[in-house]
Coordinates of C-alpha atoms in Angstrom, one line a residue:
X2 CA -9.3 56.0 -86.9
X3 CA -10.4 52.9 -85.2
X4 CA -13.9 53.1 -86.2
X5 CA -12.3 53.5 -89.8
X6 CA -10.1 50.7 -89.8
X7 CA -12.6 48.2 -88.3
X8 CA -15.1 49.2 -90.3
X9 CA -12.8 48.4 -93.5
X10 CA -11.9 44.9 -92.0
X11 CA -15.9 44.5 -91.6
X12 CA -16.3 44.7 -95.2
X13 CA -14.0 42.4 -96.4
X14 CA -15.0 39.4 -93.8
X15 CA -18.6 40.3 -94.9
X16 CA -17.2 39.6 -98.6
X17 CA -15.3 36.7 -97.3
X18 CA -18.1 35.3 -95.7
X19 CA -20.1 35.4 -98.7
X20 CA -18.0 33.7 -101.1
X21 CA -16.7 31.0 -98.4
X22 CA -19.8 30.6 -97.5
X23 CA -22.1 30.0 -101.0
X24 CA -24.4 28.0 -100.8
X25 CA -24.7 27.1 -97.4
X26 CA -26.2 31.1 -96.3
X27 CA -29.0 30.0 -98.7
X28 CA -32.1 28.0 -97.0
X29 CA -32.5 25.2 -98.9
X30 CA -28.9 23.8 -99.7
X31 CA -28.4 24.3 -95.8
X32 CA -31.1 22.1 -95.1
X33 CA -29.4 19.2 -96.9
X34 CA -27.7 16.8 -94.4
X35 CA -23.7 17.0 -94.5
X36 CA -22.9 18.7 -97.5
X37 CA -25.5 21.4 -96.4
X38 CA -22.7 22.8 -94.3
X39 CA -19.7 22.7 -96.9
X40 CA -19.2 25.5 -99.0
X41 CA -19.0 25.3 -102.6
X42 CA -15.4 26.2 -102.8
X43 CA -14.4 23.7 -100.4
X44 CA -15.7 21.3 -102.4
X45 CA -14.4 22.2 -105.4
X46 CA -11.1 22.5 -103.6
X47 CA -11.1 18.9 -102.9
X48 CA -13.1 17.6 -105.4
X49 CA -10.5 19.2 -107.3
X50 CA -8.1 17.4 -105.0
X51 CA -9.7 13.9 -105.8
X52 CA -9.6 14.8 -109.4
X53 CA -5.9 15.2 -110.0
X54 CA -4.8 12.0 -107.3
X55 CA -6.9 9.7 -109.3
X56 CA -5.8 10.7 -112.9
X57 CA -2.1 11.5 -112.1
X58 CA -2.2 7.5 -110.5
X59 CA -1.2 9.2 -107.0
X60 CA 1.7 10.5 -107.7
X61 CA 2.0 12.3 -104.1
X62 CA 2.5 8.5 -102.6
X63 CA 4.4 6.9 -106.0
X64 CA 6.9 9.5 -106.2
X65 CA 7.2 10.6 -102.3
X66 CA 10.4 8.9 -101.9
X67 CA 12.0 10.3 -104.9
X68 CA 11.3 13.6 -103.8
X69 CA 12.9 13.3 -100.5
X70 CA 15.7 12.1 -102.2
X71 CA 15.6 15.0 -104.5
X72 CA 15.6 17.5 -101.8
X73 CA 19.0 15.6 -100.0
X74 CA 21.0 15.5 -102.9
X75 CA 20.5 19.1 -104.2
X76 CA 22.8 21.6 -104.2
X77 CA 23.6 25.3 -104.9
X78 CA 23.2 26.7 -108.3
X79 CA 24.2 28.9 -110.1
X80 CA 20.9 30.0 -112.2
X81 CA 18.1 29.9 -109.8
X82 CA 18.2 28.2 -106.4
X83 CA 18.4 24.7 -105.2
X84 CA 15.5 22.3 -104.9
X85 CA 16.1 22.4 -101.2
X86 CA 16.3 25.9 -101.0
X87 CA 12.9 26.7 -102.9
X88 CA 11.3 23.7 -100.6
X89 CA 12.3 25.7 -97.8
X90 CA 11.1 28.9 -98.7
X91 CA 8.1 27.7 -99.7
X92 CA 7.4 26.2 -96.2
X93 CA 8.9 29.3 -95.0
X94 CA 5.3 30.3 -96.4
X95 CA 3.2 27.5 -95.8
X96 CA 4.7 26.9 -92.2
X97 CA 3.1 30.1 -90.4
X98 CA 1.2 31.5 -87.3
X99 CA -2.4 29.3 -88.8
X100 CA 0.0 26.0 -87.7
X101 CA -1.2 27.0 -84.3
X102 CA -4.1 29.4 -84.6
X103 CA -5.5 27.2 -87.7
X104 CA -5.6 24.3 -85.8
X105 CA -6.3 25.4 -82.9
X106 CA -9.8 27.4 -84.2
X107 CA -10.7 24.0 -86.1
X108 CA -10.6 22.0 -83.3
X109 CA -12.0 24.1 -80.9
X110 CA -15.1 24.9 -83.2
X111 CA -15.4 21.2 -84.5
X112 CA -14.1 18.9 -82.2
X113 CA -10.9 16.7 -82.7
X114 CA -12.5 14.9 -85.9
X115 CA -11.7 18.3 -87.7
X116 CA -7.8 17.1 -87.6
X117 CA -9.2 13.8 -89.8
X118 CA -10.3 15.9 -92.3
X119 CA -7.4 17.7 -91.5
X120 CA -5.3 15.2 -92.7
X121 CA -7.9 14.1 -95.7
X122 CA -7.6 17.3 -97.9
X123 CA -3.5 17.4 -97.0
X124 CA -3.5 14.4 -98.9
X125 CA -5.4 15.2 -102.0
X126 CA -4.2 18.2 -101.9
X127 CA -0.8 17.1 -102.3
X128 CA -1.9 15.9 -106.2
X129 CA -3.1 20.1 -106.2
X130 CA 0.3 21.2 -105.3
X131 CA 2.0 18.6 -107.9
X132 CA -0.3 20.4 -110.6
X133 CA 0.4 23.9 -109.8
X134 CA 4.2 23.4 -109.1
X135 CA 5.0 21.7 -112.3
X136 CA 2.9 23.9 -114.3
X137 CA 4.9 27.1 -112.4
X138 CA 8.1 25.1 -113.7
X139 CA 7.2 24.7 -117.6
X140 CA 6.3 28.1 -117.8
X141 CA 9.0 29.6 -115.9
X142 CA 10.8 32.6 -117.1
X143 CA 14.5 33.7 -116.5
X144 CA 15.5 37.5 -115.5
X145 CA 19.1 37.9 -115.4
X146 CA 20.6 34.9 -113.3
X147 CA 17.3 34.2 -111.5
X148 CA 14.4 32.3 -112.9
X149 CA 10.6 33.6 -112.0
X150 CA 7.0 32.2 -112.9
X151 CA 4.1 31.1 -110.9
X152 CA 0.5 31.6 -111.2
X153 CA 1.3 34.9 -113.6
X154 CA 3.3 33.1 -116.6
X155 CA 1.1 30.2 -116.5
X156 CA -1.9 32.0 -116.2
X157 CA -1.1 34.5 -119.3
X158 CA 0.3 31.1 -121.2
X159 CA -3.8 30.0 -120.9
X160 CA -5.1 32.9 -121.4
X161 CA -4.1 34.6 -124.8
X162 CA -0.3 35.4 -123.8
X163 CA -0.9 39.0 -123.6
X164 CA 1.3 40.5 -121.4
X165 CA -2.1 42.7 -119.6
X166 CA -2.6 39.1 -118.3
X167 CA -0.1 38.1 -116.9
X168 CA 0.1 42.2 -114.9
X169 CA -3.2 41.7 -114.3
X170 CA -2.5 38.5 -112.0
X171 CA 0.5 39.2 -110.5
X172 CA -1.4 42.8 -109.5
X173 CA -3.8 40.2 -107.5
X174 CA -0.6 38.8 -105.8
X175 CA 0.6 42.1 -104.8
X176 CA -3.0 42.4 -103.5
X177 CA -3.0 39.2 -101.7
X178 CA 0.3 40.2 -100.1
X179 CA -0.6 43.1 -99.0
X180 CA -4.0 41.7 -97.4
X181 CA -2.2 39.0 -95.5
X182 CA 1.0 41.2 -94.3
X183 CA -0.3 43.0 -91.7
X184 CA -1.5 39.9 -89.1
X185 CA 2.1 38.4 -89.9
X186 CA 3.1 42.1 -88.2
X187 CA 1.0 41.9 -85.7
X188 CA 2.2 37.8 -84.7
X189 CA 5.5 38.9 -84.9
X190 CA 5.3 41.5 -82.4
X191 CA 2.9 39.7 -80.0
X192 CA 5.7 36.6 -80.1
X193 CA 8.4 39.5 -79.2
X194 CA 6.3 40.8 -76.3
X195 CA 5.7 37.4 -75.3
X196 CA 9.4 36.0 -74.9
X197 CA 10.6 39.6 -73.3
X198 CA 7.7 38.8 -70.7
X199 CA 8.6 35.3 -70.2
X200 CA 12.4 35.9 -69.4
X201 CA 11.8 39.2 -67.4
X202 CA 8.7 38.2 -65.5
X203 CA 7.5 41.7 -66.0
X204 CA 4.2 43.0 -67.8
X205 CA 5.1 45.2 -71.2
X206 CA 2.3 47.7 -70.9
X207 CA 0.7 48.2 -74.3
X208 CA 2.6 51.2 -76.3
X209 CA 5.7 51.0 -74.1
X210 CA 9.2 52.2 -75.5
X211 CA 10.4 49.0 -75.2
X212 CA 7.1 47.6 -77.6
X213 CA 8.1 50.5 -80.1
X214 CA 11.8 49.3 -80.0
X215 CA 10.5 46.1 -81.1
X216 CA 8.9 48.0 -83.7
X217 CA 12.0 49.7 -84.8
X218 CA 14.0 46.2 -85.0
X219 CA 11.6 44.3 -87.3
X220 CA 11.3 47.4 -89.6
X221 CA 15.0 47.3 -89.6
X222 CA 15.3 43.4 -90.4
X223 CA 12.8 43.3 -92.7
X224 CA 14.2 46.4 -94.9
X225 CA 17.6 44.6 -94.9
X226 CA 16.1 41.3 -96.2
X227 CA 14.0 42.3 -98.6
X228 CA 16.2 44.8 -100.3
X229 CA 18.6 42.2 -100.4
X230 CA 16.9 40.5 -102.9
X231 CA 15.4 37.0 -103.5
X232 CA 19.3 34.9 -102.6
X233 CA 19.1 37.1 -99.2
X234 CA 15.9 35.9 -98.2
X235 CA 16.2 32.4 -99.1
X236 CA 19.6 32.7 -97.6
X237 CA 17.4 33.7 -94.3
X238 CA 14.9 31.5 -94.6
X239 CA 17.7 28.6 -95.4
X240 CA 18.6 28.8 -91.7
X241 CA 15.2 30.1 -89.9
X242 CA 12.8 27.5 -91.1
X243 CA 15.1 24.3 -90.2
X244 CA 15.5 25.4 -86.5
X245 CA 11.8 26.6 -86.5
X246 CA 10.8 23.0 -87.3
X247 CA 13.2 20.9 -85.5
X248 CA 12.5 23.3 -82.0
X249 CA 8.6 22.8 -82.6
X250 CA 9.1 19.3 -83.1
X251 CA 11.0 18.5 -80.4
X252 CA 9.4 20.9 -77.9
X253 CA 5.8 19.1 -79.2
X254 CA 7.5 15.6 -78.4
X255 CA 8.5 16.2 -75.3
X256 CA 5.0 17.1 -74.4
X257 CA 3.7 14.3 -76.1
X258 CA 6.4 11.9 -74.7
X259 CA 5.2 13.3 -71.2
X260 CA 1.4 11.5 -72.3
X261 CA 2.4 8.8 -73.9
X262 CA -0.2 6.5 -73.0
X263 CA -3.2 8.9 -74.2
X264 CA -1.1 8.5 -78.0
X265 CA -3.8 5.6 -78.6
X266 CA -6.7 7.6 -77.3
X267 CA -5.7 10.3 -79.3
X268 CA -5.7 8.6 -82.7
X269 CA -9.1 6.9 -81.6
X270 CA -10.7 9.9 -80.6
X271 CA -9.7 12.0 -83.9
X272 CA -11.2 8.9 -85.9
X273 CA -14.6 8.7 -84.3
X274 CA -15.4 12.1 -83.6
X275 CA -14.6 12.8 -87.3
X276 CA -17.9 11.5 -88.2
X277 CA -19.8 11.6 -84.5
X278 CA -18.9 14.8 -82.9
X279 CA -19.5 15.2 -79.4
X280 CA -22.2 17.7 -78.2
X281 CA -20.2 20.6 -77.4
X282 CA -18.8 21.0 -80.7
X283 CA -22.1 21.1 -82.1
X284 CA -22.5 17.6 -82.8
X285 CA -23.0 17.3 -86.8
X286 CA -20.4 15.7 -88.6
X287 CA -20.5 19.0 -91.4
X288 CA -19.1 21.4 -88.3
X289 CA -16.0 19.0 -87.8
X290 CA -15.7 18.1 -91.9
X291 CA -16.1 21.5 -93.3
X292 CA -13.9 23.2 -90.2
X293 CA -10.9 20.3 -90.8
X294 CA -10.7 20.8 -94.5
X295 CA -11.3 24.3 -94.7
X296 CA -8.2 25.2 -92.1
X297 CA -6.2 22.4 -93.4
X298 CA -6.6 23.8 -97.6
X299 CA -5.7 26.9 -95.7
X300 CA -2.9 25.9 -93.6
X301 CA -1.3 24.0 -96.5
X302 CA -2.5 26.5 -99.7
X303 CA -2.8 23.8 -102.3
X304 CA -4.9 25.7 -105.0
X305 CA -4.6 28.9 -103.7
X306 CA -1.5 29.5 -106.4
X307 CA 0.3 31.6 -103.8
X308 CA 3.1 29.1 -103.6
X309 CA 3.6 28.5 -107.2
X310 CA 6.5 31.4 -107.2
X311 CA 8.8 29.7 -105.0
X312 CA 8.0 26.3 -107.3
X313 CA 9.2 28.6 -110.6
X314 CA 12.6 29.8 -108.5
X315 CA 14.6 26.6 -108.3
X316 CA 16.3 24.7 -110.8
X317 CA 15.4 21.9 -111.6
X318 CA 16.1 18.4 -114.0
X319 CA 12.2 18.3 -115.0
X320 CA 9.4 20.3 -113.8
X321 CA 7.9 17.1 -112.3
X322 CA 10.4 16.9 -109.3
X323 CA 9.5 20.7 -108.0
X324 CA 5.6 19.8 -108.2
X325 CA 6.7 16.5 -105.8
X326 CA 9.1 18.5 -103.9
X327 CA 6.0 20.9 -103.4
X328 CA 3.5 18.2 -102.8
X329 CA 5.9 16.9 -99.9
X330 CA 5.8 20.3 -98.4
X331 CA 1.5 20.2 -98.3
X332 CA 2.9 17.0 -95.8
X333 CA 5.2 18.8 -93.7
X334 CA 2.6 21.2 -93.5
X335 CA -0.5 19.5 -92.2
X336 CA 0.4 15.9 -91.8
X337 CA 3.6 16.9 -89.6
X338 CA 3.0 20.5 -88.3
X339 CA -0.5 20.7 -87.8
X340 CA -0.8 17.1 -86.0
X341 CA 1.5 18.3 -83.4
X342 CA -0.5 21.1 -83.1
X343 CA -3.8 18.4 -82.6
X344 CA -1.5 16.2 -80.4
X345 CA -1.2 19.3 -77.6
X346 CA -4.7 20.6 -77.7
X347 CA -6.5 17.2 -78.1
X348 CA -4.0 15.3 -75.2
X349 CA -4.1 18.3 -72.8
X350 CA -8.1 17.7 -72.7
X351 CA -8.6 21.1 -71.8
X352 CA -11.5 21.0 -74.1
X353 CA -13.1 18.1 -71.6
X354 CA -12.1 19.4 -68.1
X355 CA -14.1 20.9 -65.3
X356 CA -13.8 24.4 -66.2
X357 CA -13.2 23.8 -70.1
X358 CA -16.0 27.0 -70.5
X359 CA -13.1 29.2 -69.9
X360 CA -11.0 27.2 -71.8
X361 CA -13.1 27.7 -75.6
X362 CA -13.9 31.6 -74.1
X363 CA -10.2 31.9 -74.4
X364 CA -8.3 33.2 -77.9
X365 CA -6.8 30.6 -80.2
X366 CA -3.0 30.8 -78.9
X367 CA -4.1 31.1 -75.2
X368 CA -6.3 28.5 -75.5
X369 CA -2.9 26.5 -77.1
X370 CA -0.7 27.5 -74.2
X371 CA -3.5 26.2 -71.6
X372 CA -3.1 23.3 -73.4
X373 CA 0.5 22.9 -73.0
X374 CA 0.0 23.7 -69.2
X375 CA -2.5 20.7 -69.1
X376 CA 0.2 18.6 -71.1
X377 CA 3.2 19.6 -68.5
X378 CA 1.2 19.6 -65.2
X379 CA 4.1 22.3 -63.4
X380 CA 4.6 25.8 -63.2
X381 CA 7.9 25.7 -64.2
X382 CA 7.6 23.2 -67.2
X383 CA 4.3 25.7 -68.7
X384 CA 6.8 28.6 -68.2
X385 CA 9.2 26.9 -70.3
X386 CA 6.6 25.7 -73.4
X387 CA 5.6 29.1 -73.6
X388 CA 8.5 30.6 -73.9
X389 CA 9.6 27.8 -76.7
X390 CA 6.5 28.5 -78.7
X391 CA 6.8 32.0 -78.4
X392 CA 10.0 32.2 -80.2
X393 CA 8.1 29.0 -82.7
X394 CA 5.4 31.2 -83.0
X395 CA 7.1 34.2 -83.7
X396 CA 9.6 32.6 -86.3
X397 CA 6.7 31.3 -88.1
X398 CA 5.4 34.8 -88.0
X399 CA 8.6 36.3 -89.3
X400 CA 9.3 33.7 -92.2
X401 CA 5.9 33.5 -93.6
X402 CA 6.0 37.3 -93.6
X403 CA 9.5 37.3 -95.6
X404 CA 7.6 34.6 -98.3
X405 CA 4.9 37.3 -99.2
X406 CA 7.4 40.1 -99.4
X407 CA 9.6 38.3 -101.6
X408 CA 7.0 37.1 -103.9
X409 CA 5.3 40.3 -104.0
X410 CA 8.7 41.8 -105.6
X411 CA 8.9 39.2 -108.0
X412 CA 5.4 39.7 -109.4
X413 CA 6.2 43.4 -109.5
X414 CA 9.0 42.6 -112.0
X415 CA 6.3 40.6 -114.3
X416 CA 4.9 43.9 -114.4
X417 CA 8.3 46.5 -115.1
X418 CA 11.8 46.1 -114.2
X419 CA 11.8 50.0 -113.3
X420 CA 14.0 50.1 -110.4
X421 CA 11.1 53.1 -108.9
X422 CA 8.7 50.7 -109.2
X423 CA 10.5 48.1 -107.7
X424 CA 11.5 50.1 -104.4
X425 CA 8.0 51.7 -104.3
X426 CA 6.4 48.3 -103.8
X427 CA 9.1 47.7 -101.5
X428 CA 8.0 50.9 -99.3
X429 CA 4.6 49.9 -99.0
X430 CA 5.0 46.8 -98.3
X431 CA 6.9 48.0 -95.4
X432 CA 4.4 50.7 -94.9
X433 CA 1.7 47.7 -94.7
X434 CA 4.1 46.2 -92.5
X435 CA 4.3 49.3 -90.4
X436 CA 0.4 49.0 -90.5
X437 CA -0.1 45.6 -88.3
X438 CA 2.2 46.0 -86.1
X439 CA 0.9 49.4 -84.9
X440 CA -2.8 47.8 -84.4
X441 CA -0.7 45.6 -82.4
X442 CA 0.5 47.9 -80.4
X443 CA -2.5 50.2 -79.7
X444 CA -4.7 47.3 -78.7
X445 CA -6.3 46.4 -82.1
X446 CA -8.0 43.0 -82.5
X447 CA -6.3 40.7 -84.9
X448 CA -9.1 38.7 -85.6
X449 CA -9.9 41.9 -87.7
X450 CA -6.6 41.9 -90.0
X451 CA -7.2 38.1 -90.2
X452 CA -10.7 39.0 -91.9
X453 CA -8.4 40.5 -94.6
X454 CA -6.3 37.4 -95.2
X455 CA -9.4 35.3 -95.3
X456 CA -10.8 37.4 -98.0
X457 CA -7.0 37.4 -100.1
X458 CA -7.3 33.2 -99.3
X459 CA -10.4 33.0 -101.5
X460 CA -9.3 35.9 -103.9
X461 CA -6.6 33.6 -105.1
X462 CA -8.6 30.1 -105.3
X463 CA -11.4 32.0 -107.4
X464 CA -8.5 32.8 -110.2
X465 CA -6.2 29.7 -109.5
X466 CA -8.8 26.7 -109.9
X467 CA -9.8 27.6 -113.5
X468 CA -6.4 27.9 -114.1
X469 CA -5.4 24.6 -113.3
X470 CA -8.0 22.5 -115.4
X471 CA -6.9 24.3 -118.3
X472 CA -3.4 23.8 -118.1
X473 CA -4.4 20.0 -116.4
X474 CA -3.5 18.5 -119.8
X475 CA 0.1 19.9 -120.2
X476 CA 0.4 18.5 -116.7
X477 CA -0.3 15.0 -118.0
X478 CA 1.9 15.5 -120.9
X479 CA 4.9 16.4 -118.6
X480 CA 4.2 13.4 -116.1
X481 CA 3.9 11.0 -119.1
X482 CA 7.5 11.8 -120.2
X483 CA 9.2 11.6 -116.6
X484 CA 7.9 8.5 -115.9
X485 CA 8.5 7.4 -119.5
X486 CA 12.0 9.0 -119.3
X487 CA 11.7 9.8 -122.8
X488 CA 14.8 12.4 -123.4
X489 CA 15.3 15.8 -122.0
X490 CA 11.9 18.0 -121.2
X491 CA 12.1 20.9 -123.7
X492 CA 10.0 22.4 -126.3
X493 CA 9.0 19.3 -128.0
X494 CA 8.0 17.7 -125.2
X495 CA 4.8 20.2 -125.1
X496 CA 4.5 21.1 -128.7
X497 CA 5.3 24.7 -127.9
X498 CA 8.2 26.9 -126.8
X499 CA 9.4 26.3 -123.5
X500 CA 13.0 28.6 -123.9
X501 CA 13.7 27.9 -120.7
X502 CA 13.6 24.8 -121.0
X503 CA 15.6 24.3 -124.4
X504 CA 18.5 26.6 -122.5
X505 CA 18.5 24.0 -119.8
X506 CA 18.7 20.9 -122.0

């Protein structure tokens, strides 16, 4: 069964591989200096990026106030759910174990310029996320008292209005949901395991009782969340993903207050080594480019159309505040999250030390918790950090995990409303579930279930993209008229029926 099951995850990196890869696994383009190392899709992902900031004025810095101010003076409603509560949801999403493993594996691989580049496609991809967001809210449908839409009502809107369409896509998002469960599983037990070690002092031999209890708990809280429906999970994720940030944050401050005078060194070093590498990351400016912009697209999602649901969800005045409520989250994501991530591993200088071999042998959230040791310089104050990103990491984990199961239900509704249907997605979800955190448990690699996500990452940029330049035009329509303020957004706005919309207004 082992063989089996790596030899599955085999396939789908190799596919992975392929498509992230074209054209740089052919000779000739990878002989080309720079852009000989960056995929096609990566530049189409920020080219993309580019596209939308420059004819959309950049919206993602002219409006960023006016989102924040959007997100603090929204409230609970009673069709669909607050501004604030779709923002946090979708961070819920976006804010996940690749905040620390991401990062980590980009700047380990291409040096501390990769959090530059980082930081570069974060900001055009911000324009992305406007696109898709407001798109997911003009095409946004309404099923009893909730409103759904995403990447599946927009998509069948573009493409004939068929209703096979529109199954067709949200299919791929059950797909991609059920590709990316499994390491969120696996995280989530690994984070339990960890904090029970930390407090106790004692080793959890793999497969223990007290492992499989763990087991029996998460089943437990994630079969009460998710067949609570869409209010109980943002209800959840409404608490969870505040103290998530705020205890990351803090805990990452502290470490960084602890270092204070490397802050300038830090900010000097991620500048030059962006485009002059040192040696022992390979010392080409494509390793650090292509490995900062591909984890940050990936940290963040902009294009991927996964987070376009919890855009649709929320009421909202005009469909141009959720796309710059969702651009602000792209921020929170990588300009916020992931730099505290870079300020840990790139101020602890673990990377640079006598003995930094062991250090980049290490895997991607040991080689973060060496980091915080380097950063704390005492036994006591590592023991602490650890434990605090533990429970960070496993909250991540557990949140991002609740995103794809709630959005994977709502896709299964675009396709029939039969209640069977409904709870048999529901069981194998939880089944898939089941799935990762068993590999956890018997020793499995999770590099292996993260070859699956990588291959569901680029599954969903392949359909989104073409997506988004057709419905690119609507997009201008809509931003012309909110910063024209000309009337209520409905129908007539678009030159074509927006029922949602008219119900609103």
């Amino acid at each position: 069964m082992y063989e089996l099951i790596s030899s599955i995850c085999s396939i789908f990196q190799d596919l992975a591989d392929l498509v992230w890869g074209f054209p740089t696994n052919i000779a000739w383009y990878a002989s080309l200096p720079v852009i000989g190392e960056l995929p096609l899709v990566i530049i189409l992902l920020v080219g993309t990026g580019i596209y939308f900031t420059c004819n959309l004025r950049f919206v993602q810095i002219k409006y960023f106030r006016y989102g924040l101010n959007v997100l603090i003076n929204s409230h609970k409603e009673k069709q669909g759910i607050s501004p604030l509560a779709s923002f946090l949801l979708s961070t819920a999403m976006r804010v996940g174990p690749g905040n620390i493993l991401g990062v980590t594996g980009a700047v380990s691989t291409g040096g501390p310029g990769a959090l530059f580049w980082m930081w570069v496609s974060a900001f055009f991809g911000m324009a992305t996320a406007f696109v898709e967001s407001t798109l997911s809210q003009i095409y946004k449908e309404k099923q009893g008292d909730e409103y759904v839409g995403g990447l599946p009502c927009y998509g069948r809107r573009f493409l004939g209005g068929a209703a096979i369409i529109g199954g067709v896509l949200s299919f791929l998002y059950i797909i991609y949901a059920l590709l990316c469960i499994p390491a969120q599983g696996f995280n989530t037990i690994s984070a339990m395991v960890a904090v029970t070690q930390n407090l106790t002092g004692a080793e959890i031999a793999a497969g223990s009782s007290l492992i499989w209890g763990f087991f029996l708990l998460l089943m437990a809280l994630t079969a009460f969340s998710i067949f609570g429906g869409l209010r109980r999970i943002t209800n959840i994720t409404d608490v969870l993903v505040p103290i998530m940030a705020v205890v990351y944050v803090v805990a990452v401050l502290v470490m960084v207050a602890m270092k204070l005078e490397l802050l300038p060194w830090f900010f000097y070093v991620v500048v030059t080594e962006a485009f002059r590498p040192e040696p022992v990351f390979g010392g080409a400016l494509g390793i650090a480019l292509s490995q900062g912009i591909k984890r940050g697209l990936m940290s963040n999602e902009a294009g991927q159309g996964t987070l376009s649901m919890p855009a649709a969800v929320s009421y909202a005045k005009h469909p141009c505040d959720q796309g710059i409520i969702q651009a602000i989250g792209v921020f929170l994501d990588t300009i916020v999250i992931c730099t505290l991530t870079g300020f840990v591993l790139i101020m602890g200088q673990a990377w640079m030390k006598d003995g930094s071999a062991a250090w980049f042998k290490m895997g991607r959230l040991e080689k973060f918790l060496a980091s915080c040791a380097q950063m704390l310089g005492s036994e006591a104050g590592y023991g602490l950090a650890t434990l605090v990103i533990s429970i960070c990491f496993g909250i991540f984990a557990f949140t991002c995990l609740l995103g794809f199961l709630s959005f994977s239900e709502i896709c299964a509704k675009q396709i029939s409303n039969n209640t069977v249907f409904i709870v048999a997605v529901r069981l194998v979800n939880l089944a898939v579930l089941a799935f990762g955190m068993i590999t956890n448990i018997v020793g499995f690699d999770l590099s292996a279930l993260w070859n699956l996500s990588d291959f569901a990452n680029i599954m969903m940029v392949c359909c989104n993209l073409p997506l988004l330049y057709l419905g690119f035009g609507k997009v201008q329509k809509a931003f012309n008229h909110f910063e024209c303020k000309e009337g209520k957004f409905c129908s007539e706005t678009l030159d074509e029926p927006l029922p949602v919309w008219d119900e609103i207004h």
